[in-house]
Short mmCIF file of C-alpha atoms in Angstrom, two decimals:
data_model
loop_
_atom_site.label_atom_id
_atom_site.label_comp_id
_atom_site.label_asym_id
_atom_site.label_seq_id
_atom_site.Cartn_x
_atom_site.Cartn_y
_atom_site.Cartn_z
CA MET A 1 120.61 108.65 118.33
CA ILE A 2 120.22 107.68 122.05
CA ASP A 3 116.60 107.23 123.59
CA THR A 4 113.65 106.32 121.62
CA PRO A 5 113.18 109.16 118.61
CA GLY A 6 109.85 110.78 118.34
CA VAL A 7 107.76 111.46 115.70
CA SER A 8 107.95 110.81 112.81
CA VAL A 9 106.67 109.91 109.23
CA PHE A 10 108.87 108.64 107.32
CA ALA A 11 109.80 107.85 104.21
CA SER A 12 109.97 105.71 101.32
CA PRO A 13 113.08 106.05 98.76
CA SER A 14 111.08 104.68 95.67
CA ARG A 15 112.98 105.21 92.99
CA LEU A 16 115.80 106.33 95.68
CA GLY A 17 117.85 109.26 95.43
CA ALA A 18 115.55 110.74 97.83
CA LEU A 19 114.07 109.77 100.75
CA SER A 20 110.17 111.19 100.34
CA VAL A 21 108.87 112.46 103.71
CA LEU A 22 105.12 111.61 103.88
CA ALA A 23 103.97 113.34 107.03
CA PHE A 24 101.13 112.56 108.71
CA SER A 25 99.48 115.36 109.90
CA ALA A 26 99.72 117.02 113.40
CA PRO A 27 97.42 115.85 116.28
CA ALA A 28 94.35 117.59 117.14
CA LEU A 29 92.29 117.95 120.15
CA ALA A 30 88.08 117.09 121.65
CA GLY A 31 85.61 117.83 125.03
CA ASP A 32 82.54 116.94 126.13
CA SER A 33 79.23 118.36 127.56
CA GLU A 34 79.38 122.08 125.89
CA GLN A 35 81.51 120.64 122.41
CA LYS A 36 81.66 122.68 119.12
CA GLN A 37 84.38 121.51 116.55
CA VAL A 38 86.88 124.35 115.61
CA SER A 39 88.94 123.21 112.61
CA LYS A 40 85.91 122.06 110.60
CA PRO A 41 82.51 123.49 110.00
CA VAL A 42 80.95 119.60 110.32
CA ALA A 43 80.89 117.82 113.88
CA PRO A 44 83.18 114.78 114.20
CA PRO A 45 82.20 111.40 113.89
CA TYR A 46 82.66 110.56 117.47
CA ARG A 47 82.42 112.79 120.75
CA LEU A 48 84.21 113.06 123.11
CA SER A 49 83.81 113.00 127.00
CA TYR A 50 85.76 113.47 129.92
CA GLU A 51 86.13 112.05 133.86
CA THR A 52 88.37 114.71 135.85
CA ALA A 53 89.73 113.76 139.11
CA VAL A 54 91.03 116.83 141.35
CA THR A 55 94.70 115.29 142.79
CA PRO A 56 97.32 117.60 145.24
CA LYS A 57 99.22 117.25 141.77
CA GLY A 58 96.30 118.79 139.46
CA ILE A 59 93.25 117.66 137.12
CA GLU A 60 93.52 114.09 136.43
CA LEU A 61 91.80 114.73 132.80
CA LYS A 62 90.65 111.37 131.15
CA ILE A 63 89.51 111.78 127.70
CA PHE A 64 86.54 109.55 126.32
CA ALA A 65 85.65 109.15 122.28
CA GLN A 66 82.57 107.76 121.78
CA ASN A 67 82.32 106.36 118.12
CA GLN A 68 78.55 107.68 117.20
CA THR A 69 78.62 105.93 113.85
CA ASP A 70 78.64 102.88 112.33
CA ALA A 71 81.75 101.97 110.94
CA VAL A 72 84.89 101.25 113.45
CA LEU A 73 86.46 104.61 113.53
CA LEU A 74 91.13 104.96 114.17
CA VAL A 75 91.61 107.52 116.66
CA ASP A 76 95.55 108.44 117.46
CA ASP A 77 95.32 107.19 121.36
CA ASP A 78 97.28 110.82 122.73
CA PRO A 79 95.15 113.49 122.27
CA PHE A 80 96.72 116.81 121.87
CA VAL A 81 95.66 119.29 124.74
CA GLU A 82 95.90 122.61 123.15
CA ALA A 83 94.76 124.46 125.71
CA ALA A 84 92.96 124.21 129.42
CA TRP A 85 92.11 127.23 131.44
CA VAL A 86 89.61 127.23 134.70
CA GLN A 87 87.00 129.97 135.21
CA LEU A 88 86.81 130.24 138.86
CA GLN A 89 83.98 130.97 141.06
CA ASN A 90 85.15 134.01 141.82
CA GLY A 91 85.97 135.24 138.11
CA ASP A 92 88.91 134.90 137.55
CA GLN A 93 90.31 132.55 134.67
CA GLN A 94 93.68 130.20 135.55
CA ARG A 95 95.43 129.21 133.10
CA LEU A 96 96.50 125.25 132.73
CA ASN A 97 99.42 123.11 131.28
CA ALA A 98 99.25 119.45 130.49
CA GLY A 99 101.69 117.21 130.78
CA PHE A 100 103.11 116.35 127.68
CA ASP A 101 106.68 114.49 126.12
CA ALA A 102 108.66 116.77 124.61
CA ASP A 103 107.88 115.48 121.07
CA MET A 104 104.05 115.28 121.51
CA MET A 105 103.88 119.23 120.22
CA SER A 106 103.92 117.88 116.49
CA ARG A 107 102.98 114.48 116.53
CA SER A 108 103.32 113.57 113.48
CA GLY A 109 105.24 109.51 113.85
CA PRO A 110 106.77 106.82 115.21
CA ARG A 111 105.12 107.77 118.62
CA ARG A 112 101.46 107.13 116.79
CA ARG A 113 99.45 104.37 117.44
CA TRP A 114 95.69 104.10 116.45
CA MET A 115 92.87 102.95 118.31
CA ALA A 116 89.90 101.45 116.98
CA VAL A 117 86.88 102.79 118.22
CA LYS A 118 83.90 100.24 117.63
CA PRO A 119 80.06 101.93 116.29
CA GLY A 120 78.53 103.39 119.55
CA GLU A 121 81.95 102.34 121.79
CA ARG A 122 83.37 104.98 124.43
CA LEU A 123 86.55 104.56 124.67
CA LEU A 124 89.14 105.47 126.53
CA VAL A 125 91.95 107.56 124.33
CA GLY A 126 93.90 109.59 126.58
CA THR A 127 94.68 110.52 130.26
CA ARG A 128 96.97 113.83 131.16
CA THR A 129 97.41 115.77 133.83
CA LEU A 130 96.82 119.35 134.31
CA VAL A 131 98.07 121.43 136.37
CA PRO A 132 97.41 125.50 137.03
CA GLY A 133 101.21 127.17 135.18
CA SER A 134 102.24 129.73 132.84
CA GLU A 135 102.99 130.50 129.01
CA GLU A 136 107.06 129.64 129.98
CA GLN A 137 106.45 126.00 130.95
CA GLN A 138 103.71 125.27 128.19
CA TRP A 139 105.99 122.49 126.88
CA ASP A 140 106.91 121.26 129.88
CA VAL A 141 107.45 117.11 130.17
CA ASP A 142 106.86 116.96 133.87
CA PRO A 143 105.42 120.68 134.59
CA LYS A 144 105.29 121.50 138.24
CA PRO A 145 101.67 122.63 140.11
CA GLN A 146 102.33 126.97 140.20
CA GLY A 147 99.74 127.94 142.32
CA PRO A 148 96.63 125.57 143.84
CA VAL A 149 95.06 123.31 142.27
CA PRO A 150 91.24 124.41 141.20
CA ALA A 151 88.65 122.00 142.72
CA GLN A 152 85.54 124.05 141.90
CA GLY A 153 84.83 126.00 138.12
CA ASP A 154 84.56 125.84 134.54
CA LEU A 155 87.19 123.47 132.57
CA SER A 156 87.86 124.91 129.18
CA LEU A 157 89.30 122.74 127.07
CA LYS A 158 90.32 122.73 123.19
CA VAL A 159 91.92 119.53 122.18
CA ASN A 160 93.01 117.85 118.96
CA VAL A 161 92.24 114.40 117.92
CA VAL A 162 93.56 112.99 114.76
CA MET A 163 91.89 110.41 113.37
CA LYS A 164 93.02 108.23 109.67
CA ASP A 165 91.78 110.70 107.39
CA ARG A 166 91.15 114.18 109.31
CA THR A 167 92.26 116.30 112.59
CA ASP A 168 89.80 118.01 114.66
CA THR A 169 90.25 120.65 116.99
CA VAL A 170 87.16 120.44 119.30
CA GLU A 171 86.87 122.94 122.49
CA SER A 172 84.85 121.70 124.77
CA VAL A 173 84.08 122.65 129.01
CA VAL A 174 83.39 120.32 131.84
CA HIS A 175 82.40 121.66 135.34
CA LEU A 176 84.79 120.24 138.04
CA GLY A 177 83.37 118.94 140.86
CA GLN A 178 80.24 117.84 139.11
CA PRO A 179 80.39 114.34 137.58
CA THR A 180 80.56 114.07 133.49
CA SER A 181 78.61 112.01 131.28
CA MET B 1 119.02 78.96 126.76
CA SER B 2 117.55 79.76 123.14
CA ARG B 3 113.92 80.46 123.92
CA GLU B 4 115.80 82.27 127.26
CA ARG B 5 117.93 84.48 125.18
CA PHE B 6 114.69 84.60 121.72
CA ALA B 7 112.66 86.07 125.50
CA THR B 8 114.66 88.54 125.87
CA TRP B 9 114.96 89.94 123.11
CA ALA B 10 111.49 89.68 121.94
CA GLU B 11 110.47 91.47 125.49
CA GLN B 12 113.20 93.90 125.29
CA ALA B 13 114.48 93.54 128.80
CA GLN B 14 118.13 94.05 127.54
CA ARG B 15 117.16 97.24 127.70
CA ASP B 16 117.76 97.76 131.42
CA TRP B 17 121.61 95.84 131.54
CA LEU B 18 124.28 97.60 133.07
CA ASP B 19 127.13 98.14 131.16
CA THR B 20 130.34 98.28 132.49
CA ASP B 21 130.41 101.54 132.60
CA GLY B 22 127.08 100.95 135.11
CA ARG B 23 125.53 102.65 132.49
CA PRO B 24 121.59 100.60 131.32
CA LEU B 25 121.52 100.32 127.60
CA SER B 26 118.31 102.20 126.63
CA GLU B 27 120.11 105.18 128.99
CA VAL B 28 117.36 107.31 130.58
CA SER B 29 114.41 104.80 129.03
CA SER B 30 115.56 102.64 131.70
CA PRO B 31 114.72 102.62 135.06
CA LEU B 32 118.06 102.21 135.61
CA TYR B 33 118.98 105.68 134.67
CA PRO B 34 122.53 106.99 136.76
CA SER B 35 121.29 110.11 138.73
CA ASP B 36 124.94 111.69 138.19
CA THR B 37 123.93 111.51 134.73
CA VAL B 38 124.92 114.79 133.18
CA GLU B 39 122.16 116.31 130.88
CA VAL B 40 122.34 119.68 128.76
CA ALA B 41 121.33 121.46 126.51
CA CYS B 42 121.71 120.67 122.80
CA PRO B 43 124.04 122.65 121.18
CA TYR B 44 122.76 121.22 117.35
CA SER B 45 120.66 122.86 115.22
CA GLY B 46 117.14 122.58 114.32
CA GLY B 47 114.23 120.75 116.24
CA ARG B 48 116.42 120.28 119.55
CA LYS B 49 118.72 122.81 119.49
CA GLY B 50 118.47 123.54 123.83
CA ARG B 51 116.51 120.31 124.83
CA PRO B 52 117.73 117.73 127.11
CA MET B 53 121.09 116.06 125.90
CA ASN B 54 122.51 113.42 127.61
CA GLU B 55 126.06 114.55 127.28
CA THR B 56 127.86 110.67 129.67
CA ALA B 57 126.25 108.53 127.48
CA GLN B 58 127.67 111.21 124.18
CA LEU B 59 131.05 110.77 125.88
CA GLN B 60 130.56 107.32 126.04
CA VAL B 61 129.71 106.52 122.38
CA ARG B 62 133.03 109.19 121.36
CA ALA B 63 135.01 106.70 123.40
CA HIS B 64 134.48 103.89 121.47
CA ALA B 65 133.19 105.99 118.02
CA GLU B 66 136.37 104.37 115.93
CA ALA B 67 135.59 100.74 117.13
CA GLY B 68 131.74 100.87 116.28
CA LEU B 69 132.37 102.35 113.47
CA ALA B 70 134.48 99.41 112.21
CA THR B 71 132.20 97.44 114.02
CA LEU B 72 129.13 98.88 111.41
CA SER B 73 131.51 98.29 107.72
CA VAL B 74 131.88 94.36 108.81
CA ALA B 75 128.38 94.36 109.91
CA VAL B 76 127.47 95.55 106.76
CA GLY B 77 130.30 93.72 103.84
CA PRO B 78 131.32 95.03 100.67
CA GLU B 79 128.52 96.37 99.00
CA PRO B 80 125.82 96.18 101.05
CA ARG B 81 122.11 96.35 100.42
CA VAL B 82 119.86 97.68 101.82
CA ALA B 83 118.47 94.48 104.03
CA ASP B 84 121.63 94.12 104.94
CA VAL B 85 122.08 97.61 106.30
CA PHE B 86 118.93 96.40 109.34
CA ALA B 87 120.58 92.81 109.72
CA ALA B 88 123.56 94.61 110.06
CA ALA B 89 121.96 97.28 112.68
CA THR B 90 120.19 93.76 114.26
CA ARG B 91 123.03 92.24 115.05
CA VAL B 92 124.65 94.83 116.54
CA VAL B 93 121.68 95.85 119.14
CA ALA B 94 121.13 92.48 119.59
CA ALA B 95 125.06 91.67 120.38
CA PRO B 96 124.18 92.02 124.08
CA LEU B 97 122.53 89.09 123.90
CA PHE B 98 125.44 86.60 123.37
CA LEU B 99 127.83 88.82 125.79
CA GLN B 100 128.85 88.88 129.22
CA ARG B 101 127.38 90.88 131.78
CA PRO B 102 127.72 93.62 132.60
CA VAL B 103 127.87 94.40 128.93
CA PRO B 104 131.67 96.28 128.13
CA ALA B 105 130.87 99.86 127.28
CA ALA B 106 132.06 99.70 124.10
CA SER B 107 129.41 97.34 122.90
CA SER B 108 126.66 99.58 124.58
CA ALA B 109 127.85 102.54 122.62
CA LEU B 110 128.00 100.79 119.70
CA TYR B 111 123.93 99.52 120.65
CA LYS B 112 123.12 103.61 121.83
CA THR B 113 124.46 104.45 118.20
CA THR B 114 122.75 102.05 115.93
CA ALA B 115 119.42 101.71 117.53
CA GLY B 116 117.68 104.39 116.51
CA PHE B 117 119.17 103.33 112.73
CA LEU B 118 117.91 100.63 113.62
CA GLN B 119 114.55 102.06 113.60
CA LEU B 120 114.41 104.86 110.91
CA VAL B 121 115.75 101.34 108.45
CA THR B 122 113.10 99.59 109.03
CA ALA B 123 109.99 102.35 108.89
CA LEU B 124 112.26 102.28 105.91
CA LEU B 125 111.94 98.89 104.67
CA LEU B 126 108.17 99.05 105.67
CA ALA B 127 107.16 101.62 104.20
CA SER B 128 108.96 100.76 101.24
CA PRO B 129 108.34 97.86 98.45
CA ASP B 130 111.86 95.84 96.62
CA LEU B 131 114.17 98.09 98.69
CA ALA B 132 114.99 95.58 100.62
CA GLY B 133 117.29 94.63 97.57
CA THR B 134 118.74 97.64 96.30
CA PRO B 135 122.02 98.64 97.08
CA ALA B 136 122.75 100.19 100.54
CA ARG B 137 124.82 103.10 98.06
CA ASP B 138 122.21 104.56 96.25
CA LEU B 139 120.40 105.71 99.77
CA PRO B 140 120.10 109.45 99.60
CA GLY B 141 123.54 110.79 101.16
CA PRO B 142 123.98 112.99 104.57
CA ASP B 143 122.38 115.58 103.45
CA SER B 144 118.45 113.92 102.88
CA LEU B 145 119.29 111.99 105.30
CA GLN B 146 119.66 115.11 108.01
CA ASN B 147 116.52 116.63 106.23
CA VAL B 148 114.53 113.19 107.37
CA LEU B 149 115.53 113.56 110.27
CA GLU B 150 115.28 116.91 111.40
CA ARG B 151 110.82 117.14 109.73
CA GLY B 152 110.29 113.81 111.27
CA ARG B 153 111.47 115.02 114.41
CA TRP B 154 113.47 111.64 114.44
CA LEU B 155 116.16 112.91 116.84
CA ILE B 156 113.82 113.50 119.85
CA GLY B 157 113.05 111.48 121.80
CA GLN B 158 110.43 111.60 124.87
CA ARG B 159 112.84 113.34 127.86
CA GLN B 160 116.10 113.47 125.60
CA VAL B 161 116.60 114.19 122.20
CA CYS B 162 119.89 112.33 120.22
CA ALA B 163 123.73 113.21 121.54
CA GLY B 164 125.13 111.99 117.76
CA SER B 165 126.07 115.52 115.90
CA PRO B 166 125.64 116.25 112.79
CA GLY B 167 128.57 115.20 112.03
CA GLU B 168 128.91 112.09 113.60
CA ILE B 169 125.41 110.69 112.27
CA ALA B 170 126.28 111.40 109.06
CA LEU B 171 129.33 109.08 108.81
CA ALA B 172 127.65 106.36 111.11
CA TRP B 173 124.88 106.44 108.36
CA GLU B 174 128.05 106.16 105.32
CA VAL B 175 129.13 103.23 106.64
CA LEU B 176 125.68 101.45 107.02
CA CYS B 177 125.78 102.45 103.91
CA GLY B 178 128.34 100.77 102.36
CA ARG B 179 129.97 104.80 100.79
CA ARG B 180 132.64 104.55 103.36
CA ARG B 181 134.53 101.50 105.31
CA VAL B 182 136.32 102.14 108.44
CA GLU B 183 139.05 99.68 109.20
CA GLY B 184 139.75 97.98 112.82
CA SER B 185 138.56 95.14 114.88
CA ALA B 186 134.89 94.63 115.06
CA LEU B 187 133.06 94.53 118.13
CA PRO B 188 131.99 91.12 118.70
CA LEU B 189 128.05 90.48 117.14
CA ALA B 190 124.61 88.43 117.10
CA PRO B 191 124.85 85.67 114.90
CA ALA B 192 123.65 86.62 111.08
CA ALA B 193 121.49 83.67 110.96
CA TRP B 194 119.74 84.78 114.33
CA ALA B 195 119.42 88.54 114.54
CA PRO B 196 117.24 89.13 111.64
CA GLN B 197 114.94 86.60 111.53
CA ALA B 198 114.44 87.17 115.65
CA THR B 199 113.93 91.04 115.15
CA ALA B 200 111.35 89.55 112.02
CA LEU B 201 109.43 87.62 113.76
CA VAL B 202 108.70 90.36 117.05
CA LEU B 203 107.92 92.88 114.23
CA ALA B 204 105.40 90.90 112.46
CA LEU B 205 103.81 89.76 115.78
CA THR B 206 103.66 93.54 116.49
CA LEU B 207 102.20 94.54 113.47
CA ARG B 208 99.50 90.96 113.73
CA ALA B 209 97.96 92.60 117.32
CA HIS B 210 98.45 96.05 115.70
CA GLU B 211 96.24 95.18 112.55
CA ARG B 212 93.51 93.08 114.67
CA LEU B 213 93.25 95.84 117.00
CA LEU B 214 92.57 98.77 114.35
CA ARG B 215 89.78 95.61 113.25
CA ALA B 216 88.80 96.65 117.32
CA GLU B 217 89.36 92.48 117.86
CA ARG B 218 90.60 92.94 121.41
CA GLU B 219 89.60 89.07 122.38
CA GLY B 220 91.49 88.25 125.36
CA LEU B 221 92.87 92.33 126.04
CA ALA B 222 91.17 92.53 129.58
CA GLY B 223 90.29 96.07 130.23
CA PHE B 224 91.40 97.59 126.98
CA GLY B 225 90.16 100.61 126.58
CA THR B 226 89.44 101.63 130.19
CA ALA B 227 91.62 103.69 132.70
CA GLU B 228 92.78 100.06 134.42
CA PRO B 229 93.93 97.68 130.93
CA GLN B 230 95.54 94.90 132.38
CA VAL B 231 98.30 94.36 130.29
CA GLU B 232 100.61 91.69 132.23
CA ALA B 233 97.69 89.27 131.12
CA TRP B 234 97.45 90.29 127.62
CA PRO B 235 99.18 88.37 125.21
CA LEU B 236 102.43 89.21 123.86
CA GLY B 237 101.53 90.88 120.67
CA ALA B 238 98.83 93.27 121.91
CA ARG B 239 101.82 94.00 125.18
CA LEU B 240 104.93 95.18 123.01
CA TRP B 241 101.45 97.27 120.73
CA TYR B 242 100.95 98.37 123.69
CA ARG B 243 104.20 99.22 125.49
CA ARG B 244 106.35 99.65 122.31
CA PRO B 245 109.53 98.69 124.18
CA ALA B 246 112.09 98.53 121.27
CA PRO B 247 112.69 101.73 118.48
CA TRP B 248 111.75 100.26 116.12
CA LEU B 249 108.32 98.71 116.65
CA VAL B 250 107.81 102.69 117.96
CA ALA B 251 108.26 102.93 114.19
CA ALA B 252 106.36 100.22 112.42
CA THR B 253 102.71 100.56 114.24
CA ALA B 254 103.19 104.09 113.10
CA ASN B 255 101.78 103.65 109.82
CA PRO B 256 98.17 102.47 110.31
CA ASP B 257 98.18 100.75 106.70
CA ALA B 258 100.99 98.52 108.39
CA SER B 259 100.87 94.68 108.54
CA ALA B 260 102.53 91.63 109.42
CA GLU B 261 103.20 90.48 105.81
CA GLN B 262 105.52 93.88 105.27
CA VAL B 263 108.04 92.58 107.46
CA ARG B 264 108.54 90.49 104.71
CA ARG B 265 110.52 93.51 103.12
CA CYS B 266 113.26 93.78 105.29
CA PHE B 267 114.66 90.80 103.55
CA ALA B 268 115.97 90.22 100.05
CA GLY B 269 114.81 86.90 100.23
CA THR B 270 112.62 84.22 102.62
CA GLU B 271 112.59 83.92 106.12
CA GLY B 272 111.43 80.69 106.84
CA VAL B 273 110.47 81.68 111.13
CA LEU B 274 108.55 84.64 109.27
CA GLU B 275 106.80 82.37 106.86
CA ALA B 276 105.98 79.77 109.36
CA LEU B 277 104.30 82.89 111.57
CA LEU B 278 102.50 84.70 109.02
CA ALA B 279 101.45 81.41 107.12
CA ALA B 280 100.45 80.18 110.67
CA GLY B 281 96.10 81.22 109.90
CA THR B 282 95.76 82.45 113.24
CA THR B 283 92.63 84.49 114.74
CA SER B 284 93.02 85.83 117.43
CA HIS B 285 96.09 87.53 119.97
CA ALA B 286 96.04 84.51 121.82
CA GLU B 287 96.27 81.92 118.73
CA ASP B 288 98.90 84.72 117.49
CA GLU B 289 101.33 84.48 120.09
CA ARG B 290 101.43 80.86 120.06
CA ALA B 291 102.62 80.26 116.82
CA PHE B 292 105.31 82.53 117.01
CA TRP B 293 106.08 80.70 120.02
CA ALA B 294 106.54 77.59 117.69
CA ALA B 295 107.90 79.75 114.51
CA ALA B 296 110.60 80.58 117.05
CA LYS B 297 111.40 77.37 118.07
CA GLY B 298 112.77 77.27 113.59
CA LEU B 299 115.46 79.90 115.09
CA PRO B 300 119.18 78.72 115.11
CA VAL B 301 120.35 77.66 118.63
#
């Protein structure tokens, strides 16, 4: 087992004979301003917000979670960007891909790390680089930009956020080139 | 020297040590990863098929497979308990700390073979009360193991997949479980009185930090949760939690319910240095680290 194996789940052979696998659920995503939750009918107990910086290498996306409850929330520290695209000012849409570790596609295990977000607190829970790309390179660990990095436009995000006891998929729109909350 | 060795182990600094083939122990995880390493698409079925696989390291491991398996047999001993498998794996992975550098290629190869199993066994023990004293031969066989590895994606790393064939993984597992013995000259091992306890201390410190962080205790962690965390200034436990340099630490903190006390489950009996750390009555990350170094003085030199 060379390299650090990813994900997991494990298992406890209670009375041995079989390793029962306790799979964690798959990750989810989140967003900001114009945010709606996709996977569940109730709003998540946190609010996602983003900071973006456009660089020649891509759009640096920082994902923040703000706890909107009066209890500590446990959030996985790597929200999974399931989809991202930019509505350019000329009306065209440009697909973006997030640089992920290959095993984050189905993160459920050893690579998970939990962040505790205090009531009212806004905490950085993930950073991703988004680059113009194609379907084929979607899961590249270090995708190279295919085409110019958009500096303006509406960035639409579909993000999975994993909590200790729930997973949310959230869609958001961030306006590139404008300060965000 | 003993403190220096333990500090190396705690920070996992040996992961960047080179072996006599010029390869770092942690392979692709190291900045010293050779640029001429041959990576191929993994030919094995399952989730790793087609993903990048380190063929150069695979060949190194295969060149020393007999000595490696014989060493695992010696390390686990006859009729091992699951705790003995944990101890054996720690003795293999910590062995380079007790060797001249560059690390002999055979020991390097065995390190690479065993690091993943140590991750697996650690996760298994932390999750399973009363397992440590159970005969390892009662652990599930290769077919169940493959199923677990596949479902849990244990064989898929950040940049490469495990390069062991299903047959090689199964054979090493059978040897570790004591169901099969391989005779031959054994490679050097870390002392039995040192490696499991040293590993347990680091696990417990990391899990103590994990517990505190789940309670949002962040005293002394400058920049935590911001874009510029000053990690190098954090107390050791939080640094390990953040960087997770060792595979077995990666597995340990994945479970939100994991606690430092669970490290007792890695042993069939009581370990003094671990108990000293757990009983220290600390209330902060910094106190945890002080207790950690104080407990480490109880490790055999």
